[in-house]
PDB file of C-alpha atoms in Angstrom:
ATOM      1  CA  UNK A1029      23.739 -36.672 -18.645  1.00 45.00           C
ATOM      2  CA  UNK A1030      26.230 -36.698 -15.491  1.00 49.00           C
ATOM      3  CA  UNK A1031      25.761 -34.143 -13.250  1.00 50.00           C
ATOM      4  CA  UNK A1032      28.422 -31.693 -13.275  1.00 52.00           C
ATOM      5  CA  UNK A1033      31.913 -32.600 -10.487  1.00 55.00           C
ATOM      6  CA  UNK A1034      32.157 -29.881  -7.716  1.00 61.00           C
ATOM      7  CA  UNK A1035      35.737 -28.893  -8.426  1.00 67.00           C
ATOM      8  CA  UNK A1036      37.133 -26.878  -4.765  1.00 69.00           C
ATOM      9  CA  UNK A1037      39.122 -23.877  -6.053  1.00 73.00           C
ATOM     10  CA  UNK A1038      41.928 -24.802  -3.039  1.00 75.00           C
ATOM     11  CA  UNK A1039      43.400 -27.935  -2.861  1.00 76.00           C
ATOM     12  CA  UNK A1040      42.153 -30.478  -0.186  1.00 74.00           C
ATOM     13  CA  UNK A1041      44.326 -30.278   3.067  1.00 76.00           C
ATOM     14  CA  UNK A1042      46.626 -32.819   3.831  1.00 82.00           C
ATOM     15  CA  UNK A1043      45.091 -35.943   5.369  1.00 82.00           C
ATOM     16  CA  UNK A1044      47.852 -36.182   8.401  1.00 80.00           C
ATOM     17  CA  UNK A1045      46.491 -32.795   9.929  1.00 82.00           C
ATOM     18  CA  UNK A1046      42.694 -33.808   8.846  1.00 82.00           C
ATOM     19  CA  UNK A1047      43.039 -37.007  10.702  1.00 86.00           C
ATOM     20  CA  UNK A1048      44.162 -35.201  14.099  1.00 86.00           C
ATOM     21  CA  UNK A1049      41.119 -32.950  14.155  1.00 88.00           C
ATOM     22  CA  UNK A1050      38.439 -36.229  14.800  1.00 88.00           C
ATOM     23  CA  UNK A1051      35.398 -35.195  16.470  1.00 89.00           C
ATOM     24  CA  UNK A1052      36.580 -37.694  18.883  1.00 89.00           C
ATOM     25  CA  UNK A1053      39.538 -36.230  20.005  1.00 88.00           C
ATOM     26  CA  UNK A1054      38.287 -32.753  19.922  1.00 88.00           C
ATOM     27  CA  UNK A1055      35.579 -33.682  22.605  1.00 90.00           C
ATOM     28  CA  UNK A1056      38.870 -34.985  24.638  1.00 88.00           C
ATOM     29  CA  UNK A1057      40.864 -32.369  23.754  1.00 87.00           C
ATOM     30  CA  UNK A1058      43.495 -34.818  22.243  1.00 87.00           C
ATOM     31  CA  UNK A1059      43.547 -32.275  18.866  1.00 88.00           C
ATOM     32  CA  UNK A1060      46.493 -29.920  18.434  1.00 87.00           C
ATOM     33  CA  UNK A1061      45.665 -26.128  19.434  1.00 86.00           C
ATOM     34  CA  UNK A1062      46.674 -23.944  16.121  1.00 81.00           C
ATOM     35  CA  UNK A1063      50.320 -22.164  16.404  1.00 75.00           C
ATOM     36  CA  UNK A1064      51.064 -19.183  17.917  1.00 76.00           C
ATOM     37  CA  UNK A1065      51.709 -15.998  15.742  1.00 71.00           C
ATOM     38  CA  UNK A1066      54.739 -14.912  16.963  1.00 65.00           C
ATOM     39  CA  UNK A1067      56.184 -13.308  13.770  1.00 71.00           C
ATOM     40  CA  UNK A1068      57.470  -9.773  14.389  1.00 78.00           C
ATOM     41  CA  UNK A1069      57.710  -8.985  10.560  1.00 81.00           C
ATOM     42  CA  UNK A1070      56.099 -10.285   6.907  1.00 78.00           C
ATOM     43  CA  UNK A1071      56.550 -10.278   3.386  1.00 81.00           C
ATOM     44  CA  UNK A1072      53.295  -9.278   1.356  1.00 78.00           C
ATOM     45  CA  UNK A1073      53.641  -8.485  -2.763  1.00 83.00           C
ATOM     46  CA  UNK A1074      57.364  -8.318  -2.313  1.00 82.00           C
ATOM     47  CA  UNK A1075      57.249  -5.769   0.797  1.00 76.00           C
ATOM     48  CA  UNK A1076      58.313  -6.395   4.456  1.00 78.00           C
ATOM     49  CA  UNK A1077      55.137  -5.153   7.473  1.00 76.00           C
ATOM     50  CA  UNK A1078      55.531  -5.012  10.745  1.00 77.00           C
ATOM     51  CA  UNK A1079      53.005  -7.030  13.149  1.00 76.00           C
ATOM     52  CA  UNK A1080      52.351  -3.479  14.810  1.00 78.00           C
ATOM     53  CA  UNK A1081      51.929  -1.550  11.873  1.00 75.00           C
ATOM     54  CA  UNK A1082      48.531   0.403  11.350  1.00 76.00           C
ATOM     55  CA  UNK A1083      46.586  -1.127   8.700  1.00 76.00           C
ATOM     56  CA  UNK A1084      47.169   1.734   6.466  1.00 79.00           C
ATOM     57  CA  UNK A1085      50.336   3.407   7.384  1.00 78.00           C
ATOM     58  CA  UNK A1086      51.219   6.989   6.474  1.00 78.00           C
ATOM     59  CA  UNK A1087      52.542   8.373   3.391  1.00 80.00           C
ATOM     60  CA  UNK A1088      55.772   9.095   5.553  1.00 76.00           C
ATOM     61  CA  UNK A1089      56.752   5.979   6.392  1.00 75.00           C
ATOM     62  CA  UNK A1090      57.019   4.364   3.065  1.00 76.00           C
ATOM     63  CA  UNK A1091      59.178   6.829   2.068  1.00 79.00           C
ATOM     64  CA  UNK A1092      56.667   8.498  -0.333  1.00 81.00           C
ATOM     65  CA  UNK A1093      56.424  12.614  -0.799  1.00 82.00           C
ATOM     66  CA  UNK A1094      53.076  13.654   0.846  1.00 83.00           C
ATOM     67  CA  UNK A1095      51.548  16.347  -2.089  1.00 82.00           C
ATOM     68  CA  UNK A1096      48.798  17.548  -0.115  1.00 79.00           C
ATOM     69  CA  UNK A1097      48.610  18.618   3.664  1.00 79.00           C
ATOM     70  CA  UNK A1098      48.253  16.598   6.737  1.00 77.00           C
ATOM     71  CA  UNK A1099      44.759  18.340   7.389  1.00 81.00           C
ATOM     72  CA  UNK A1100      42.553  17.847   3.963  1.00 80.00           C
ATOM     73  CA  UNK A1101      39.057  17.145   2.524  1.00 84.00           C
ATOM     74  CA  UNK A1102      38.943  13.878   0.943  1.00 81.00           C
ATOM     75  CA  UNK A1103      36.394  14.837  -1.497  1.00 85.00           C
ATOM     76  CA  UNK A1104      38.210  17.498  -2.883  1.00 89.00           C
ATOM     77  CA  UNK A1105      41.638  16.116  -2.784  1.00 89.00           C
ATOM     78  CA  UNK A1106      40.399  13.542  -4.470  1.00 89.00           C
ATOM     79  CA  UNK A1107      39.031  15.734  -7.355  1.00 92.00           C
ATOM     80  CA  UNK A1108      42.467  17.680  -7.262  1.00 92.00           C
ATOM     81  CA  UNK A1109      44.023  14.552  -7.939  1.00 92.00           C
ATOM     82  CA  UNK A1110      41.780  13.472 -10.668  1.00 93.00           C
ATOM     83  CA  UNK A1111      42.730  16.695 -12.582  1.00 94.00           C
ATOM     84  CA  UNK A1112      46.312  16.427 -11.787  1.00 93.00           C
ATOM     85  CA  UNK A1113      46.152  12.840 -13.802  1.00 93.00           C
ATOM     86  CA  UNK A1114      44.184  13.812 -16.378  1.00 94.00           C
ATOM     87  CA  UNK A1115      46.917  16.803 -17.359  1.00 94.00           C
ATOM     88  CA  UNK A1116      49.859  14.625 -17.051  1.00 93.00           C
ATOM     89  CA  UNK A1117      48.421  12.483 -18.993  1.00 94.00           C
ATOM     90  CA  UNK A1118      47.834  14.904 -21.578  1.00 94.00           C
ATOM     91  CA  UNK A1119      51.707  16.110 -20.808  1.00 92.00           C
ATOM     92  CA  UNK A1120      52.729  12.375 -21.623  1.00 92.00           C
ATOM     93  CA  UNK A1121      51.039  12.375 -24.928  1.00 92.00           C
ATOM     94  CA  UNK A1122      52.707  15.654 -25.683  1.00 91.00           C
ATOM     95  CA  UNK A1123      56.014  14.376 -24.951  1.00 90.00           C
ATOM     96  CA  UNK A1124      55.695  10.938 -26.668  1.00 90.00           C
ATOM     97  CA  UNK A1125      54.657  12.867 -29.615  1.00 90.00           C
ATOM     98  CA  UNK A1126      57.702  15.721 -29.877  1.00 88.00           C
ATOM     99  CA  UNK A1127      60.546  14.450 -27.650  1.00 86.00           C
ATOM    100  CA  UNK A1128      59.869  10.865 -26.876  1.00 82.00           C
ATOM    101  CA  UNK A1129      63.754  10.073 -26.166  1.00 85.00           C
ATOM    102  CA  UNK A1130      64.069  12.833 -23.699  1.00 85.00           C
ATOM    103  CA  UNK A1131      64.436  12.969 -19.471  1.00 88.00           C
ATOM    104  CA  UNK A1132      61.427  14.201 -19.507  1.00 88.00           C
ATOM    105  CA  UNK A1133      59.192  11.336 -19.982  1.00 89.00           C
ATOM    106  CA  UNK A1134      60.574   9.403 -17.595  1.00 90.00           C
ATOM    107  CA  UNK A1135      59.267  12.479 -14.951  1.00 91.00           C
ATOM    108  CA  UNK A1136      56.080  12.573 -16.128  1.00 91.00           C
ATOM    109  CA  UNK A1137      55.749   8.672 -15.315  1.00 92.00           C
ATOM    110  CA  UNK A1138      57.364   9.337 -12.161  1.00 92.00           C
ATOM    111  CA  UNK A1139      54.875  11.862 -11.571  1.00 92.00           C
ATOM    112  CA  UNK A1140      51.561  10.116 -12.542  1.00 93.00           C
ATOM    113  CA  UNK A1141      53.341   7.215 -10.423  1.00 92.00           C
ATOM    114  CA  UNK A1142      52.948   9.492  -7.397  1.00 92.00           C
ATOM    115  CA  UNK A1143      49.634  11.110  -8.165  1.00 93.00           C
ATOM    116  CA  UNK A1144      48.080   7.359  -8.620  1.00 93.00           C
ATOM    117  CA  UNK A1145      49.753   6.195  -5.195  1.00 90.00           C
ATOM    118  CA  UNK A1146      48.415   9.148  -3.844  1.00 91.00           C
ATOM    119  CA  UNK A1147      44.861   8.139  -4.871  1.00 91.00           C
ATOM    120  CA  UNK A1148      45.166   5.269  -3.678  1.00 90.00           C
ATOM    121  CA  UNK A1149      46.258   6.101  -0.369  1.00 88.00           C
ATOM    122  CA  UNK A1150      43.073   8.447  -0.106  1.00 89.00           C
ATOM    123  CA  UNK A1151      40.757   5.331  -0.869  1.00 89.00           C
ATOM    124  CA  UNK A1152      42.182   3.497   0.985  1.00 88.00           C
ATOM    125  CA  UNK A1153      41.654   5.715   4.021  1.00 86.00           C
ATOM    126  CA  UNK A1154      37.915   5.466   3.318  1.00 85.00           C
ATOM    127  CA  UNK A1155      37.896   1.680   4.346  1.00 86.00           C
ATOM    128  CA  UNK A1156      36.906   1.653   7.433  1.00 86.00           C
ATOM    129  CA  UNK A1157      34.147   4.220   6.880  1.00 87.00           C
ATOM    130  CA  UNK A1158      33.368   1.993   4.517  1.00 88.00           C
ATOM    131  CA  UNK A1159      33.647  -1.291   6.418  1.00 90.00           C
ATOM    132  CA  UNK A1160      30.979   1.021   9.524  1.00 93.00           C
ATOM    133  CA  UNK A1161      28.842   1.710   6.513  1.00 94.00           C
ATOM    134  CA  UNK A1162      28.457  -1.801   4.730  1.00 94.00           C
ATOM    135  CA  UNK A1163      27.871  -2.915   8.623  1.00 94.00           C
ATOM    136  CA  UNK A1164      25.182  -0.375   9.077  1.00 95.00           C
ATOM    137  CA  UNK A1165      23.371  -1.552   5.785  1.00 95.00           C
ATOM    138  CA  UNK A1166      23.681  -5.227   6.729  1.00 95.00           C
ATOM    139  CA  UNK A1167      22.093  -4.340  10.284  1.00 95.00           C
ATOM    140  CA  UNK A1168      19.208  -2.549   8.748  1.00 96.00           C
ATOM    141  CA  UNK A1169      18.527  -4.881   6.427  1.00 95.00           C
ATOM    142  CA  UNK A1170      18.106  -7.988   9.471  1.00 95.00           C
ATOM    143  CA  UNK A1171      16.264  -5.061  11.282  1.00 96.00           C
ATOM    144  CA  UNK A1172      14.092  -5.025   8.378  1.00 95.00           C
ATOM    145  CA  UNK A1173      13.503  -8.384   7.785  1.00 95.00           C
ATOM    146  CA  UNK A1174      12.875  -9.263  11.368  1.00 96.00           C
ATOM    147  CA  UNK A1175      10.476  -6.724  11.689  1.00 96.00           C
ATOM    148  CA  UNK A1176       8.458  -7.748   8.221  1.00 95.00           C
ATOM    149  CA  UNK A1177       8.683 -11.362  10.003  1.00 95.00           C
ATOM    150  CA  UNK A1178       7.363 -10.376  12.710  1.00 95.00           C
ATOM    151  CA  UNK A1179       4.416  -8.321  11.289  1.00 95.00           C
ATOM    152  CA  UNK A1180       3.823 -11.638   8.803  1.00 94.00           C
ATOM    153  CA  UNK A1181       3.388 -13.402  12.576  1.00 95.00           C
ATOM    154  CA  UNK A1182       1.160 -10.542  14.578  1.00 94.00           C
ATOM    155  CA  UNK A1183      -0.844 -11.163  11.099  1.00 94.00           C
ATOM    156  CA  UNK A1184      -0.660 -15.049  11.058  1.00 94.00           C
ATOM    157  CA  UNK A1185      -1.615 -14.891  15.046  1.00 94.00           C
ATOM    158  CA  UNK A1186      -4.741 -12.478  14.257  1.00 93.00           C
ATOM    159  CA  UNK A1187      -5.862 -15.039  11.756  1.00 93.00           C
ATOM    160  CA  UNK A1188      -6.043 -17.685  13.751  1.00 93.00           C
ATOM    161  CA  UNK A1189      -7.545 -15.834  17.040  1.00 92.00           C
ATOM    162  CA  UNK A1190     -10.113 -14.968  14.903  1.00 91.00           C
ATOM    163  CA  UNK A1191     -10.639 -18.675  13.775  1.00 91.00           C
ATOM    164  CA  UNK A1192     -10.350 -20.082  16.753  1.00 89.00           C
ATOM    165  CA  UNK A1193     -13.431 -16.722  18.221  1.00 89.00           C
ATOM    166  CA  UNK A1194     -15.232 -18.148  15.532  1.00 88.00           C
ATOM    167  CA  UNK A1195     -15.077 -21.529  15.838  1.00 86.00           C
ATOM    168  CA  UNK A1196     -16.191 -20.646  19.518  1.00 83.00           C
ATOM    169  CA  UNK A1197     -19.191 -18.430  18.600  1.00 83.00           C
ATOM    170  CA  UNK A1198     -20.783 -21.236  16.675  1.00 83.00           C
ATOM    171  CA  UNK A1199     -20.719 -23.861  19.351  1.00 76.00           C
ATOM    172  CA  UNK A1200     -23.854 -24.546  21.100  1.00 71.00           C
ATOM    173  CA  UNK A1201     -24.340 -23.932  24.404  1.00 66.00           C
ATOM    174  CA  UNK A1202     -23.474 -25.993  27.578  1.00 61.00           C
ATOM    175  CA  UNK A1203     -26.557 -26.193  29.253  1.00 57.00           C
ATOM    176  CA  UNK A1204     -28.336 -27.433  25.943  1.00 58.00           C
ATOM    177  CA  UNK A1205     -26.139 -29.498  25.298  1.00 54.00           C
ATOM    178  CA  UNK A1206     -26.709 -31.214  28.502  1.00 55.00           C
ATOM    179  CA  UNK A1207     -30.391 -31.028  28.146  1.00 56.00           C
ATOM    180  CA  UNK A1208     -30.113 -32.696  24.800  1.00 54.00           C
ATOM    181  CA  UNK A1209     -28.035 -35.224  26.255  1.00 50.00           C
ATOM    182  CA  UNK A1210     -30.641 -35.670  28.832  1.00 51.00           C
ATOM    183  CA  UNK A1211     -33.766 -35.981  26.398  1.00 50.00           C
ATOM    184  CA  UNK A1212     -31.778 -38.535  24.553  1.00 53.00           C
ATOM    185  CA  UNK A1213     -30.925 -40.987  27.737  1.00 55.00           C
ATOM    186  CA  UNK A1214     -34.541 -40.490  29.082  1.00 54.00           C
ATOM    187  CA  UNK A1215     -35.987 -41.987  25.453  1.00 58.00           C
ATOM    188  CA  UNK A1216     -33.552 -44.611  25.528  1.00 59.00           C
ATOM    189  CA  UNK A1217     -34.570 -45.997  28.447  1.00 62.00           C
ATOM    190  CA  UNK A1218     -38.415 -45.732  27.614  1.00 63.00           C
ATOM    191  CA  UNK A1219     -38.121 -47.409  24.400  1.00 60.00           C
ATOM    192  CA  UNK A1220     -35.854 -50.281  26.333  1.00 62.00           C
ATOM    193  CA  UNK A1221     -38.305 -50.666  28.851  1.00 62.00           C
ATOM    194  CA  UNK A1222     -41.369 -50.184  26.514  1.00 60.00           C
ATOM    195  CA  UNK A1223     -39.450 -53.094  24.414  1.00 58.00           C
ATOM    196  CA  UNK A1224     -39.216 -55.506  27.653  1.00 58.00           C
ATOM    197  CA  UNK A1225     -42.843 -55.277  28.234  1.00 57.00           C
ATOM    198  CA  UNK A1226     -44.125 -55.944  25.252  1.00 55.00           C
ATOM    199  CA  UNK A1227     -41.564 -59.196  25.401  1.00 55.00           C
ATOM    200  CA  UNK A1228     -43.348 -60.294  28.620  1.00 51.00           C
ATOM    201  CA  UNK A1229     -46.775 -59.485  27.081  1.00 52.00           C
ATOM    202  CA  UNK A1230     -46.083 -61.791  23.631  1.00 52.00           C
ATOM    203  CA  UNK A1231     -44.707 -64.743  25.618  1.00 52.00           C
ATOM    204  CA  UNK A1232     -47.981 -64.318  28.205  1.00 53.00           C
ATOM    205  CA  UNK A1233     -49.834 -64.619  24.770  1.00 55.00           C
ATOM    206  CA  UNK A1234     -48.308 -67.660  23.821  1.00 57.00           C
ATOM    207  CA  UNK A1235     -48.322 -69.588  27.051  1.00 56.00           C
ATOM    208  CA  UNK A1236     -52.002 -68.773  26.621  1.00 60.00           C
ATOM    209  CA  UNK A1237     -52.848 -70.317  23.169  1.00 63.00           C
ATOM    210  CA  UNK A1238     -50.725 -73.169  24.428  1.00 65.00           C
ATOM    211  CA  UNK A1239     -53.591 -73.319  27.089  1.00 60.00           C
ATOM    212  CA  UNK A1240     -56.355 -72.851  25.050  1.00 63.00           C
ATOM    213  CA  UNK A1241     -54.999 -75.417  22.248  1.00 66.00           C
ATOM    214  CA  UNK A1242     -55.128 -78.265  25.086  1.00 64.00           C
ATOM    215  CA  UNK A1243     -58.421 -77.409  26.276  1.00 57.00           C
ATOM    216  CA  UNK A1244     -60.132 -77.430  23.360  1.00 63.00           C
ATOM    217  CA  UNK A1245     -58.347 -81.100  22.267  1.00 61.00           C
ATOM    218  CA  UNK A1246     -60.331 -82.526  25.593  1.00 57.00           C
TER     219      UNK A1246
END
């Protein structure tokens, strides 16, 4: 069975820009530098931004109607404007169900329009506590991990210094070691020399016989 093509979810860029960025000519600085953003305004979902803009900009400026005060507890403006959906919901149902063709529904679409927006807006202002809390996790985590690594090393390192005080305890000592040594050479050498003279004594013996053997032919 084939194995299974790695399919890129972007296409591949083009080969003309590809072929500028060698690693040849970026070590001589030959490659293009990327261009300048020098765009005072954008389109984004069908909406025009400014460069300067905050990242989330206030209710005020997009020409929405603010429904709860410019000081405010997220937590429970968030729960006011849970309920507030839930009953125009309910409202909605009510006027699908007796006066569908009336002014009114339109309203209450308007209104759940806003309330959703609204909640929305509110999340959105969580993100960067959000963003300083998902850091603060990520850093804790590597703190934790480092310092599990390094206990897994203080314990590696302990192993082996004891190893290595063990290995040590069960050598012999110098000195006999040297005496050992000593013995050893010294017996050598007497067996050599106890070797050459019992050489010297078997030839005397022959040259002797030799002797004998022509005296006794006279």
């Amino acid at each position: 069975m084939s194995e299974a093509a790695h399919v890129s979810s972007l296409p591949l860029p083009p080969l003309q820009y590809v072929n500028l960025y060698t690693d040849e000519n970026i070590q001589k600085g030959r490659a293009p530098s990327p261009p300048k953003s020098n765009m005072d305004t954008y389109t984004m979902f069908g909406s025009t931004y400014h460069a300067d803009d905050p990242i989330i900009r206030p209710l005020e400026s997009q020409g929405i109607r603010r429904l709860y005060p410019q000081n405010y507890d997220h937590k429970r403006e968030l729960k006011k404007l849970n309920h507030s959906i839930l009953v125009n919901f309910l409202d909605m149902l009510d006027i699908l169900i007796r006066c569908p063709d009336t002014n009114k529904r339109e309203e209450k679409k308007e209104d759940i329009n806003l309330l959703f927006i609204h909640t929305h807006h509110l999340i959105n202002e969580f993100r960067p506590h959000q963003a300083r809390e998902t850091l603060r996790v990520m850093l804790d985590v590597q703190k934790r991990q480092r310092i599990e690594t390094t206990e897994r090393f203080q314990k590696q390192l302990e192993k082996v210094m004891e190893v290595l005080q063990t290995t040590l305890a069960s050598l012999p000592d110098t000195a006999d070691m040297d005496n050992k040594l000593l013995v050893s050479t010294e017996s050598i050498e007497m067996a050599e020399k106890e070797k050459h003279s019992d050489d010297k004594e078997e030839h005397c013996y022959g040259l002797d016989r030799i002797m004998c053997d022509i005296v006794d032919a006279m």
